[in-house]
mmCIF file of C-alpha atoms and ligand atoms in Angstrom:
data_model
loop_
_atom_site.group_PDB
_atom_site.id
_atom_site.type_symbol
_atom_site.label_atom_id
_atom_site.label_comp_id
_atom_site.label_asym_id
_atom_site.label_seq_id
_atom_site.Cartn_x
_atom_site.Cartn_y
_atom_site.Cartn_z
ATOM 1 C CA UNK X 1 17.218 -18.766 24.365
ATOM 2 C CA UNK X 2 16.360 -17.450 27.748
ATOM 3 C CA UNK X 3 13.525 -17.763 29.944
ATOM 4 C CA UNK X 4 14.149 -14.068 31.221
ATOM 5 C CA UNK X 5 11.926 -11.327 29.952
ATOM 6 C CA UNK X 6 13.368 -9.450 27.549
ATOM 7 C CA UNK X 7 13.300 -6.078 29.014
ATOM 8 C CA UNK X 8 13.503 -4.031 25.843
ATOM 9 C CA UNK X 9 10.661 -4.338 23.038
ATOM 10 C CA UNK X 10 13.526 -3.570 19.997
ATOM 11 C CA UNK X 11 15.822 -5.929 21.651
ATOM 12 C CA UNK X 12 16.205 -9.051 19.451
ATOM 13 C CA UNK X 13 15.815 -10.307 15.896
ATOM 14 C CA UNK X 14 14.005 -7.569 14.183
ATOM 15 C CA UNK X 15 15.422 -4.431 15.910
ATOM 16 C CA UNK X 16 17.600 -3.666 13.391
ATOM 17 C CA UNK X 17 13.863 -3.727 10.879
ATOM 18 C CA UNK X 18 12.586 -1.480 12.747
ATOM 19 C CA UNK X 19 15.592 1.228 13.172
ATOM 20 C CA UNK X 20 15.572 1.059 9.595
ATOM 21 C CA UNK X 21 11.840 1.811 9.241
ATOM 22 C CA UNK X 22 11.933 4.487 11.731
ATOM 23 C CA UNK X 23 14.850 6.157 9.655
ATOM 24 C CA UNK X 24 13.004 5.268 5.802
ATOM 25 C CA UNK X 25 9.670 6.842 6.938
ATOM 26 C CA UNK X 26 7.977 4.795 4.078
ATOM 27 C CA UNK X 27 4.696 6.720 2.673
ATOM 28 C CA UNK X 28 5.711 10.025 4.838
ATOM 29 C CA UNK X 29 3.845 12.865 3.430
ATOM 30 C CA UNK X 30 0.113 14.304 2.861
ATOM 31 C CA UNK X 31 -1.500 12.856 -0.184
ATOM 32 C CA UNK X 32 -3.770 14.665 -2.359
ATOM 33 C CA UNK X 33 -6.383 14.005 -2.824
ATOM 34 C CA UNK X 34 -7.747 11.613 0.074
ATOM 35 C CA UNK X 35 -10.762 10.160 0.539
ATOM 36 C CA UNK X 36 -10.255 10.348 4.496
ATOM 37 C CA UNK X 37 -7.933 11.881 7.547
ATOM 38 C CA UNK X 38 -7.677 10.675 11.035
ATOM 39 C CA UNK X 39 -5.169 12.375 13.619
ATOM 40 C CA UNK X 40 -4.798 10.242 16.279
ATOM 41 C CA UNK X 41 -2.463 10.845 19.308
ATOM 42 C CA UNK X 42 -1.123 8.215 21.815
ATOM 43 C CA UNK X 43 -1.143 9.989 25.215
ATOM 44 C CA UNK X 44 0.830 7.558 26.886
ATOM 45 C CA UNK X 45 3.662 8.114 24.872
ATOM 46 C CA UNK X 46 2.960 11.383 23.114
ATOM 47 C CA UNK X 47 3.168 9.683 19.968
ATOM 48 C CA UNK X 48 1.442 11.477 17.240
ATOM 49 C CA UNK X 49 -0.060 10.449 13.387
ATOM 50 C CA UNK X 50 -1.781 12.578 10.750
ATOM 51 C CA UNK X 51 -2.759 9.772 8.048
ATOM 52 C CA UNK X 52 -4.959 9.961 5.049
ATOM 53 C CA UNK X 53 -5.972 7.458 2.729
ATOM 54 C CA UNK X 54 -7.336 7.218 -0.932
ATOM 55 C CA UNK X 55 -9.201 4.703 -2.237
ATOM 56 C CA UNK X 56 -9.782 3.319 -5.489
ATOM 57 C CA UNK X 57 -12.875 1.273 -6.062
ATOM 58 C CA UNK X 58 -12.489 -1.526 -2.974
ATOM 59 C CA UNK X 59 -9.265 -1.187 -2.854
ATOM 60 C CA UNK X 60 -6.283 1.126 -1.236
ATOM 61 C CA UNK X 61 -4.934 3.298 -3.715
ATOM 62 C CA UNK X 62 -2.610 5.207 -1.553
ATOM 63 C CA UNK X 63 -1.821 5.923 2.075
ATOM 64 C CA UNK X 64 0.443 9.299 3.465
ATOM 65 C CA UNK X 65 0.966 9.875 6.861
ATOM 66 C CA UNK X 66 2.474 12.615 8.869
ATOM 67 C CA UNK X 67 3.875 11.903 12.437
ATOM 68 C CA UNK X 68 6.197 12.137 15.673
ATOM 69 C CA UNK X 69 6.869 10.096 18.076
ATOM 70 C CA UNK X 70 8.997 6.975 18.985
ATOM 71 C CA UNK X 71 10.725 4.688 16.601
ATOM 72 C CA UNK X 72 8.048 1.884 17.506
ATOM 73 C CA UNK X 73 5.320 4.519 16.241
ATOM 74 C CA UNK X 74 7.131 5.539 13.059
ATOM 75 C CA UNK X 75 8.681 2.593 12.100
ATOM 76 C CA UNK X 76 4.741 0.847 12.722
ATOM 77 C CA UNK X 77 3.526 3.703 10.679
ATOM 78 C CA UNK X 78 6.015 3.265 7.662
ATOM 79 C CA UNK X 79 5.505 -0.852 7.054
ATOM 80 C CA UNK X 80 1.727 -0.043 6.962
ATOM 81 C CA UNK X 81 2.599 2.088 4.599
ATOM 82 C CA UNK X 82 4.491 -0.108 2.456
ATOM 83 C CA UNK X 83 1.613 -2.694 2.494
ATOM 84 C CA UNK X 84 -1.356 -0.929 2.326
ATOM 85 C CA UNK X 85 -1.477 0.538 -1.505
ATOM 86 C CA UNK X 86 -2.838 -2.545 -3.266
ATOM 87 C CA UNK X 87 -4.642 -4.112 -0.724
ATOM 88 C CA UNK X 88 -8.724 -4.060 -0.867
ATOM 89 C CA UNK X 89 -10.639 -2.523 1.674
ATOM 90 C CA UNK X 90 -11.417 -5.945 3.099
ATOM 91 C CA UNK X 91 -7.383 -7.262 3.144
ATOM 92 C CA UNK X 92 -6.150 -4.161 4.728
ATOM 93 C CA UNK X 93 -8.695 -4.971 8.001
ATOM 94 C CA UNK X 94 -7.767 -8.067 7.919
ATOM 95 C CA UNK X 95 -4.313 -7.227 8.779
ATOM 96 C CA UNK X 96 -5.156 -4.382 11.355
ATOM 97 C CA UNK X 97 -6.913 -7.289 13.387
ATOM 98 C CA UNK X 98 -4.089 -9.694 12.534
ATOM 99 C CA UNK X 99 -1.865 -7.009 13.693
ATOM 100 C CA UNK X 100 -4.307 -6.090 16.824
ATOM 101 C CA UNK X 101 -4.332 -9.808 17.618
ATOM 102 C CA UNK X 102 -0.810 -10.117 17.669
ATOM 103 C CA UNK X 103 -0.222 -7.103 19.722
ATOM 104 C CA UNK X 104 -2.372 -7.972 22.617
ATOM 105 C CA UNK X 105 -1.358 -11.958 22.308
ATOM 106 C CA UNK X 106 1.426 -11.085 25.017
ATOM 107 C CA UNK X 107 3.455 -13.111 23.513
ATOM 108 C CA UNK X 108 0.934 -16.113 22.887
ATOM 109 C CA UNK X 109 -0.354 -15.835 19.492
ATOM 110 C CA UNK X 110 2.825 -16.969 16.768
ATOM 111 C CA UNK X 111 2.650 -13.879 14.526
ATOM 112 C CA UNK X 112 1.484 -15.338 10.668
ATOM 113 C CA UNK X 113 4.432 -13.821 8.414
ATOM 114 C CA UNK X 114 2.413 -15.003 5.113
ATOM 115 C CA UNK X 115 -0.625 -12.107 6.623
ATOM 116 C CA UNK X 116 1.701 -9.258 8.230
ATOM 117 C CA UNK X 117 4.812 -9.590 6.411
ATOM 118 C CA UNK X 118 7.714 -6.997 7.702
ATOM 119 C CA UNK X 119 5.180 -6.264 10.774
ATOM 120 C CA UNK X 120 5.778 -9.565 12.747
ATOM 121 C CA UNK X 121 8.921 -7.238 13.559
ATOM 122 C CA UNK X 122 6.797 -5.561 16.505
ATOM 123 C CA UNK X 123 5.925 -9.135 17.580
ATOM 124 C CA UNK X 124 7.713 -8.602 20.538
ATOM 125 C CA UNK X 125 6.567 -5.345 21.493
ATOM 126 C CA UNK X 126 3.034 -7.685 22.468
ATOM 127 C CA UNK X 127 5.102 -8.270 25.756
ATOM 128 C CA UNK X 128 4.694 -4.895 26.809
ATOM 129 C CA UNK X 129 1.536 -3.466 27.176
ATOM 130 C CA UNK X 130 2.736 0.022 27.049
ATOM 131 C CA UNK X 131 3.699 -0.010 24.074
ATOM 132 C CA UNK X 132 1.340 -1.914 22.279
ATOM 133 C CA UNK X 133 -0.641 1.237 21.516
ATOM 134 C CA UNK X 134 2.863 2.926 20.004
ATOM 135 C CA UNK X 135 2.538 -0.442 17.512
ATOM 136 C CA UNK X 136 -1.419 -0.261 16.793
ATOM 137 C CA UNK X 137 -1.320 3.496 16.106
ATOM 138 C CA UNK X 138 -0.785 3.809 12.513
ATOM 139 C CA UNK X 139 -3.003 0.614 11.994
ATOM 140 C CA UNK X 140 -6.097 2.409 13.984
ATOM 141 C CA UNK X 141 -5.991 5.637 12.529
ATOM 142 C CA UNK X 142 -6.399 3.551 8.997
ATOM 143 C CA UNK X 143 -8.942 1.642 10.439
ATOM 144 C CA UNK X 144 -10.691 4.612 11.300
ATOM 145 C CA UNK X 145 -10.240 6.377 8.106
ATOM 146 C CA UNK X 146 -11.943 3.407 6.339
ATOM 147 C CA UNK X 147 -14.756 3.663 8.564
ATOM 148 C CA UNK X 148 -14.656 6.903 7.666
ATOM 149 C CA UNK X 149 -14.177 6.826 3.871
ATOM 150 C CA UNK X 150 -17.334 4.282 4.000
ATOM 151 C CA UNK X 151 -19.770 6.138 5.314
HETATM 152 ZN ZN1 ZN N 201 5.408 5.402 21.411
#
């Protein structure tokens, strides 16, 4: 280990996790029906998400999403994917503030694998800012689209 700051946020242990998720595009596609759509766009990066969401009772039936961007976006975007369907309303925000937390920790908060599963891979993007909103994207467009879907 080194005390230098790692200079690139895919440098390291889980770059190769997710490469691979910004390839597989997990959940990539417009599901009908929905219950709710958010767009949400990232203008510091020009990343870019369409996702909808359809719930079943209290719990998250499926998720689609349709996007651009960089490989932190997509690859963010296709592990929520994977572990969203299944989840109740109530887990799934649970994770989007474990995942927030972890993401604006800046390092400090040791990311809880048991809770976020294949997305402690963007722990180290939390040491740089800029890209922290490339991470959350995904996460706060579903968290918006539950909002929405409750009301
Ligand atoms: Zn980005």
């Amino acid at each position: 280990m080194t005390s230098q700051a790692p200079r690139d946020p895919l440098a390291g242990l889980y770059q190769e996790l997710i490469l691979e998720h910004a390839k597989r595009r997990e959940g990539e596609g417009a599901i009908e029906p929905f219950d709710a759509e958010r767009f949400l766009r990232n203008p510091t990066c020009g990343d870019e998400i369409r996702l909808r969401v359809r719930l079943d009772g209290d719990a998250v039936d499926a998720l689609g999403w349709e996007g651009q961007g960089c490989s932190i976006s997509q690859a963010s975007a296709s592990v929520l994917a994977e572990q969203a369907p299944g989840l109740t309303v109530a887990e799934a925000r649970q994770r989007i503030e474990a995942m927030r937390e972890l993401l604006r920790s800046r390092g400090g908060v040791e990311p809880d694998e048991a809770l976020l599963g294949d997305a402690v891979a963007f722990a180290g993007v939390a040491r740089f800012p800029m890209r922290v909103k490339c991470a959350m994207l995904a996460w706060v467009a579903l968290e918006e689209a539950l909002d929405q879907a409750a009301r």
